Amino acid sequence: MLMKFFTGEHTGFVRVGPKGYFLPNKFKQEAANIYNMPLRSTDVFVASYPRSGTTWTQELVWMVVNDLDYEKSDAIPLTERYPFLEFSVYVHPKLKQRFVSENSHSEDKLKLLEQVTQPGTEQLATAPSPRFIKTHLPLSILPPNLLDVAKVVYVARDPRDVAVSFYHLNKGMRTQGYIGDFKTYWQFFIKDLHHWTPYFEHLKESWEKRDHPNMLFLFYEEMSKDLSATVRRVVDFFGKNYSEAEINKLCEHLSIENFKKNKSVNYDVMKVLGLLQGGKDNFIRKGKAGGWREYFDDEMTKQAEDWIEHNLKDTDFRFPHLQHS
C-alpha cells in the first residue's frame, strides 16, 4: 500500500530498534556500518528530523567552526562539506540504475552520482578532519559512544511545519516520489508510516541528552525569531570568539532571503543529477514558522493538537512557541 504512494521505494520498509524507526529496506545493509562507525574527537554531527532547519543549521555550524570562511563556503557545496550519513539507503538499486542511464551522456555526472550515492560511512572514512556529518537518524541508531567522542547539534521544529515542508520535498525527490495529497501524507506522518518516524521519539531521544556537554539542542522557531541569539549559542558551544560585527555579518549571510539565493546550500547537485525535480521551489523553501495553517483544515488542526499533546504529556519537552498552550 505504502509503495503505491512512495514510488521511489521498490522493496519495502523496515522497523529499526526498540522504537521501531521507519526506514527503507536497504537500511539493513548499512545499519551495522553506521552503528559501529569509528568516530573522531573533532567530528561534528548536525542531526534532526528532516525539514527542521537542518540545512540552515549546517551552514551556521560550519561557518562558526571554520572561522567564518565565506570564500570556502561559497566555493564548496554543502553536500560536499557534509556527507549525508544514510542517504545511500534511500536510493533504491532500481532507481540508481535509472539515474545512471539518465546521466550516462556525462562522465562528470556519473562520477557525481557515485559520490552522492556512496554510503556515508565510506565517504567519511577517507574524509579529512574535522568531519561534518549530516544525519536524520535518531541517537539510538547512531554509534552508542557518539556523545562521548563527538559534538552533536540537534535542531527541532513544529511537526506541522515539518510535515508541510517534507511533503513538498517528498513530491520533488524521486528517491521518495510521493504521489498523494497532503491530507493523506499527514496521516502517514502521524501514524509513524513515514521515513525516520516516529517523529516525537526521534526528538525526545536528543532532548533527554540536551544537558550533555557535547549536545546542543536548538529550535527552528527560536532561530527564526532571534537568529543572533542562536548564533551566539553555537559560537559558545564550539568555544569560539567572534566580534559583534562578525556575528552580524554571519546573520546576514544566514538570513532566509540570502539563504534561498545561495547556490552552495540549495542542493543544486540533486537537480543537476535529476534526483530532485518538479516546481520552481528551491530546496530552501519559505523558511517561515507557522506556514502549516495554509494546509490544515479544522479537523487536521484538532488532530494535530491532540497528537502533540498526547506525545508530550509525560515529558518536560515543550516547543518554545507553544509554551502558552
Short mmCIF file of C-alpha atoms in Angstrom, two decimals:
data_model
loop_
_atom_site.label_atom_id
_atom_site.label_comp_id
_atom_site.label_asym_id
_atom_site.label_seq_id
_atom_site.Cartn_x
_atom_site.Cartn_y
_atom_site.Cartn_z
CA MET A 1 0.00 0.00 0.00
CA LEU A 2 2.72 2.48 1.01
CA MET A 3 4.78 1.83 -2.10
CA LYS A 4 1.77 2.94 -4.14
CA PHE A 5 2.25 6.41 -2.64
CA PHE A 6 6.05 6.42 -2.31
CA THR A 7 7.16 5.35 -5.76
CA GLY A 8 10.88 5.70 -5.03
CA GLU A 9 10.92 2.57 -2.85
CA HIS A 10 10.65 -0.81 -4.62
CA THR A 11 11.39 -3.36 -1.89
CA GLY A 12 9.59 -2.11 1.19
CA PHE A 13 10.37 -0.77 4.62
CA VAL A 14 11.79 -1.99 7.93
CA ARG A 15 11.31 -1.03 11.55
CA VAL A 16 14.60 -0.44 13.33
CA GLY A 17 15.46 -0.52 17.03
CA PRO A 18 13.17 -0.64 20.08
CA LYS A 19 11.29 2.49 18.96
CA GLY A 20 10.60 0.99 15.54
CA TYR A 21 12.04 3.72 13.34
CA PHE A 22 10.63 3.51 9.82
CA LEU A 23 13.36 3.18 7.19
CA PRO A 24 13.84 1.74 3.69
CA ASN A 25 14.62 -1.97 3.49
CA LYS A 26 18.13 -1.12 2.25
CA PHE A 27 18.97 0.28 5.70
CA LYS A 28 19.68 -3.32 6.76
CA GLN A 29 22.85 -3.18 4.63
CA GLU A 30 24.17 -0.08 6.38
CA ALA A 31 22.85 -0.43 9.94
CA ALA A 32 25.93 -2.14 11.40
CA ASN A 33 28.36 0.11 9.49
CA ILE A 34 26.69 3.22 10.90
CA TYR A 35 26.31 1.87 14.46
CA ASN A 36 29.97 0.77 14.56
CA MET A 37 31.37 3.72 12.68
CA PRO A 38 34.77 4.86 14.04
CA LEU A 39 34.42 8.38 15.42
CA ARG A 40 36.96 11.17 15.83
CA SER A 41 37.01 13.75 18.62
CA THR A 42 36.80 16.53 16.01
CA ASP A 43 33.62 15.15 14.37
CA VAL A 44 30.62 17.47 14.21
CA PHE A 45 27.16 15.96 13.62
CA VAL A 46 24.17 18.06 12.64
CA ALA A 47 21.13 15.92 13.37
CA SER A 48 17.40 16.44 13.07
CA TYR A 49 14.17 15.03 11.81
CA PRO A 50 14.04 16.13 8.12
CA ARG A 51 12.88 19.65 7.25
CA SER A 52 13.50 21.01 10.73
CA GLY A 53 16.03 23.62 9.66
CA THR A 54 18.84 21.14 9.05
CA THR A 55 20.44 22.94 6.10
CA TRP A 56 20.28 26.30 7.87
CA THR A 57 21.90 24.77 10.96
CA GLN A 58 24.55 23.00 8.88
CA GLU A 59 25.72 26.25 7.29
CA LEU A 60 25.65 28.08 10.63
CA VAL A 61 27.69 25.36 12.36
CA TRP A 62 30.18 25.02 9.50
CA MET A 63 30.79 28.77 9.37
CA VAL A 64 31.32 29.03 13.13
CA VAL A 65 33.75 26.09 13.29
CA ASN A 66 35.63 27.16 10.14
CA ASP A 67 36.41 30.69 11.33
CA LEU A 68 33.80 32.36 9.10
CA ASP A 69 35.40 31.22 5.83
CA TYR A 70 32.85 32.72 3.40
CA GLU A 71 35.06 32.04 0.38
CA LYS A 72 35.27 28.30 1.03
CA SER A 73 31.59 28.11 1.96
CA ASP A 74 30.72 29.72 -1.36
CA ALA A 75 33.08 27.53 -3.37
CA ILE A 76 32.20 24.11 -1.96
CA PRO A 77 28.56 22.93 -1.96
CA LEU A 78 27.12 21.98 1.40
CA THR A 79 26.56 18.42 0.14
CA GLU A 80 30.34 18.06 -0.21
CA ARG A 81 31.12 19.71 3.10
CA TYR A 82 28.65 17.43 4.92
CA PRO A 83 28.30 13.83 3.74
CA PHE A 84 24.70 12.72 4.37
CA LEU A 85 25.29 9.65 6.52
CA GLU A 86 22.33 7.48 5.46
CA PHE A 87 21.35 8.93 2.09
CA SER A 88 22.55 5.88 0.14
CA VAL A 89 19.85 3.70 1.71
CA TYR A 90 17.20 5.96 0.16
CA VAL A 91 18.46 5.33 -3.36
CA HIS A 92 16.92 2.01 -4.35
CA PRO A 93 19.10 -0.06 -6.74
CA LYS A 94 16.37 0.15 -9.43
CA LEU A 95 16.31 3.91 -9.07
CA LYS A 96 20.10 4.09 -9.13
CA GLN A 97 20.11 2.21 -12.47
CA ARG A 98 17.63 4.74 -13.83
CA PHE A 99 19.78 7.68 -12.66
CA VAL A 100 22.89 6.09 -14.21
CA SER A 101 21.06 5.63 -17.50
CA GLU A 102 19.73 9.21 -17.50
CA ASN A 103 23.19 10.66 -16.79
CA SER A 104 25.17 8.25 -18.99
CA HIS A 105 25.98 11.02 -21.50
CA SER A 106 28.26 12.74 -18.98
CA GLU A 107 31.28 11.24 -17.22
CA ASP A 108 31.23 14.13 -14.73
CA LYS A 109 27.61 13.48 -13.82
CA LEU A 110 28.19 9.74 -13.40
CA LYS A 111 31.12 10.48 -11.11
CA LEU A 112 28.98 12.92 -9.11
CA LEU A 113 26.18 10.35 -8.89
CA GLU A 114 28.58 7.75 -7.49
CA GLN A 115 29.82 10.24 -4.95
CA VAL A 116 26.31 11.24 -3.82
CA THR A 117 25.06 7.64 -3.55
CA GLN A 118 28.18 6.15 -1.92
CA PRO A 119 27.44 5.03 1.65
CA GLY A 120 28.16 7.85 4.07
CA THR A 121 30.42 5.70 6.24
CA GLU A 122 32.65 5.05 3.20
CA GLN A 123 32.78 8.74 2.27
CA LEU A 124 33.65 9.66 5.84
CA ALA A 125 36.35 7.01 6.28
CA THR A 126 38.64 8.95 3.95
CA ALA A 127 37.46 12.47 4.80
CA PRO A 128 39.96 14.82 6.44
CA SER A 129 39.28 16.14 9.95
CA PRO A 130 37.29 17.91 11.12
CA ARG A 131 34.46 15.91 9.54
CA PHE A 132 31.00 17.45 9.29
CA ILE A 133 28.20 14.91 9.14
CA LYS A 134 24.53 15.36 8.35
CA THR A 135 22.06 12.76 9.59
CA HIS A 136 18.34 12.35 10.16
CA LEU A 137 18.87 9.20 12.21
CA PRO A 138 17.92 9.29 15.89
CA LEU A 139 20.61 8.86 18.55
CA SER A 140 19.64 5.24 19.30
CA ILE A 141 20.65 4.12 15.78
CA LEU A 142 23.88 6.12 15.71
CA PRO A 143 27.14 4.95 17.36
CA PRO A 144 26.47 4.45 21.10
CA ASN A 145 29.61 6.41 22.07
CA LEU A 146 28.68 9.38 19.87
CA LEU A 147 28.24 12.00 22.61
CA ASP A 148 31.31 10.79 24.49
CA VAL A 149 33.51 11.44 21.46
CA ALA A 150 31.95 13.95 19.05
CA LYS A 151 29.80 17.07 19.13
CA VAL A 152 26.14 16.96 18.08
CA VAL A 153 23.91 19.90 17.18
CA TYR A 154 20.26 18.83 17.04
CA VAL A 155 17.51 21.06 15.68
CA ALA A 156 13.76 20.60 16.26
CA ARG A 157 10.74 22.25 14.63
CA ASP A 158 6.96 22.29 15.00
CA PRO A 159 5.89 18.97 13.40
CA ARG A 160 3.07 20.65 11.46
CA ASP A 161 5.56 22.85 9.62
CA VAL A 162 7.87 19.85 9.26
CA ALA A 163 5.10 17.83 7.62
CA VAL A 164 4.23 20.57 5.11
CA SER A 165 7.86 21.11 4.13
CA PHE A 166 8.63 17.38 3.95
CA TYR A 167 5.50 16.78 1.87
CA HIS A 168 6.81 19.19 -0.77
CA LEU A 169 10.26 17.60 -0.72
CA ASN A 170 8.79 14.08 -0.97
CA LYS A 171 6.94 15.13 -4.10
CA GLY A 172 10.08 16.56 -5.65
CA MET A 173 12.69 14.00 -4.56
CA ARG A 174 12.46 10.95 -6.81
CA THR A 175 14.06 8.81 -4.09
CA GLN A 176 10.73 9.25 -2.27
CA GLY A 177 8.43 10.02 -5.19
CA TYR A 178 5.28 10.75 -3.18
CA ILE A 179 2.17 10.96 -5.37
CA GLY A 180 -0.68 11.52 -2.90
CA ASP A 181 -2.22 14.68 -1.46
CA PHE A 182 -1.19 16.44 1.73
CA LYS A 183 -4.05 15.11 3.86
CA THR A 184 -3.08 11.51 3.07
CA TYR A 185 0.58 12.35 3.68
CA TRP A 186 -0.25 13.82 7.10
CA GLN A 187 -1.94 10.54 8.11
CA PHE A 188 1.18 8.57 7.18
CA PHE A 189 3.30 11.03 9.14
CA ILE A 190 1.35 10.91 12.42
CA LYS A 191 0.84 7.14 12.22
CA ASP A 192 4.62 6.60 12.02
CA LEU A 193 4.38 5.23 8.49
CA HIS A 194 6.90 7.59 7.02
CA HIS A 195 10.68 7.88 6.72
CA TRP A 196 12.52 8.42 10.02
CA THR A 197 9.32 8.40 12.12
CA PRO A 198 8.20 8.17 14.93
CA TYR A 199 8.77 11.92 14.96
CA PHE A 200 8.40 12.54 18.70
CA GLU A 201 10.57 9.59 19.74
CA HIS A 202 13.27 10.96 17.44
CA LEU A 203 13.10 14.36 19.07
CA LYS A 204 12.81 13.10 22.65
CA GLU A 205 15.97 11.00 22.36
CA SER A 206 18.05 14.13 21.80
CA TRP A 207 16.03 16.25 24.22
CA GLU A 208 16.92 13.80 27.00
CA LYS A 209 20.61 14.46 26.28
CA ARG A 210 20.28 18.25 25.95
CA ASP A 211 22.42 18.88 29.06
CA HIS A 212 25.29 16.70 27.84
CA PRO A 213 28.32 18.95 27.22
CA ASN A 214 28.62 17.61 23.65
CA MET A 215 24.96 18.17 22.74
CA LEU A 216 23.45 21.47 21.64
CA PHE A 217 19.65 21.38 21.22
CA LEU A 218 18.18 24.14 19.03
CA PHE A 219 14.67 25.12 17.95
CA TYR A 220 13.92 26.31 14.44
CA GLU A 221 11.37 28.77 15.79
CA GLU A 222 13.98 30.40 18.04
CA MET A 223 16.39 30.67 15.09
CA SER A 224 13.64 32.36 13.08
CA LYS A 225 12.76 34.75 15.88
CA ASP A 226 16.25 35.71 17.04
CA LEU A 227 18.99 34.36 14.80
CA SER A 228 21.80 36.26 16.52
CA ALA A 229 20.96 34.65 19.88
CA THR A 230 21.17 31.19 18.27
CA VAL A 231 24.43 32.11 16.53
CA ARG A 232 25.89 33.12 19.91
CA ARG A 233 24.84 29.78 21.45
CA VAL A 234 26.60 27.92 18.62
CA VAL A 235 29.69 30.14 18.96
CA ASP A 236 29.82 29.37 22.72
CA PHE A 237 29.22 25.65 22.16
CA PHE A 238 32.26 25.40 19.90
CA GLY A 239 34.42 27.61 22.13
CA LYS A 240 34.84 30.34 19.51
CA ASN A 241 35.02 34.08 19.99
CA TYR A 242 33.63 36.49 17.40
CA SER A 243 33.01 40.21 17.46
CA GLU A 244 29.58 41.80 17.25
CA ALA A 245 30.33 42.85 13.65
CA GLU A 246 31.33 39.30 12.69
CA ILE A 247 28.16 37.88 14.23
CA ASN A 248 26.04 40.46 12.42
CA LYS A 249 27.70 39.60 9.11
CA LEU A 250 27.07 35.89 9.69
CA CYS A 251 23.41 36.58 10.48
CA GLU A 252 23.15 38.48 7.20
CA HIS A 253 24.72 35.52 5.34
CA LEU A 254 22.20 33.19 7.02
CA SER A 255 19.14 35.38 6.51
CA ILE A 256 16.41 33.44 4.71
CA GLU A 257 16.42 35.81 1.73
CA ASN A 258 20.17 35.36 1.19
CA PHE A 259 19.97 31.67 2.01
CA LYS A 260 17.35 31.00 -0.67
CA LYS A 261 19.66 32.56 -3.28
CA ASN A 262 22.76 30.70 -2.08
CA LYS A 263 23.61 28.05 -4.68
CA SER A 264 26.01 26.32 -2.31
CA VAL A 265 23.21 25.30 0.07
CA ASN A 266 20.35 24.75 -2.36
CA TYR A 267 21.19 21.16 -3.27
CA ASP A 268 21.74 22.05 -6.92
CA VAL A 269 23.65 18.78 -7.28
CA MET A 270 20.36 16.89 -6.76
CA LYS A 271 18.72 18.93 -9.53
CA VAL A 272 21.68 18.50 -11.87
CA LEU A 273 21.51 14.71 -11.49
CA GLY A 274 17.72 14.59 -11.82
CA LEU A 275 17.13 13.31 -8.27
CA LEU A 276 15.21 16.47 -7.39
CA GLN A 277 12.60 17.63 -9.85
CA GLY A 278 9.32 19.47 -10.02
CA GLY A 279 8.26 23.04 -9.30
CA LYS A 280 10.19 26.24 -9.05
CA ASP A 281 10.81 25.84 -5.31
CA ASN A 282 14.41 25.66 -4.21
CA PHE A 283 15.49 23.10 -1.64
CA ILE A 284 15.20 26.00 0.79
CA ARG A 285 11.50 26.85 0.73
CA LYS A 286 9.78 29.73 2.52
CA GLY A 287 11.70 29.39 5.75
CA LYS A 288 8.86 30.69 7.89
CA ALA A 289 7.27 29.37 11.05
CA GLY A 290 3.53 28.71 11.17
CA GLY A 291 3.03 28.20 7.43
CA TRP A 292 1.21 24.94 8.18
CA ARG A 293 -2.03 26.87 8.75
CA GLU A 294 -2.43 27.23 4.99
CA TYR A 295 -2.60 23.44 4.63
CA PHE A 296 -4.62 22.22 7.62
CA ASP A 297 -8.41 22.16 7.81
CA ASP A 298 -10.18 22.31 11.20
CA GLU A 299 -10.24 18.54 11.59
CA MET A 300 -6.50 18.21 10.92
CA THR A 301 -5.72 21.14 13.22
CA LYS A 302 -7.58 19.48 16.10
CA GLN A 303 -5.99 16.11 15.30
CA ALA A 304 -2.53 17.72 15.32
CA GLU A 305 -3.13 19.43 18.68
CA ASP A 306 -4.29 16.15 20.26
CA TRP A 307 -1.36 14.25 18.73
CA ILE A 308 1.20 16.77 20.02
CA GLU A 309 -0.38 16.85 23.48
CA HIS A 310 -0.53 13.04 23.69
CA ASN A 311 3.13 12.67 22.74
CA LEU A 312 4.38 15.28 25.18
CA LYS A 313 2.14 14.52 28.17
CA ASP A 314 4.75 12.55 30.15
CA THR A 315 7.72 14.72 29.24
CA ASP A 316 9.09 18.16 30.11
CA PHE A 317 9.57 18.92 26.42
CA ARG A 318 7.75 21.96 25.10
CA PHE A 319 8.12 23.88 21.86
CA PRO A 320 9.07 27.44 22.88
CA HIS A 321 6.44 28.99 20.62
CA LEU A 322 3.70 26.78 22.15
CA GLN A 323 4.59 27.44 25.78
CA HIS A 324 1.34 29.26 26.46
CA SER A 325 -0.82 26.32 25.37
#
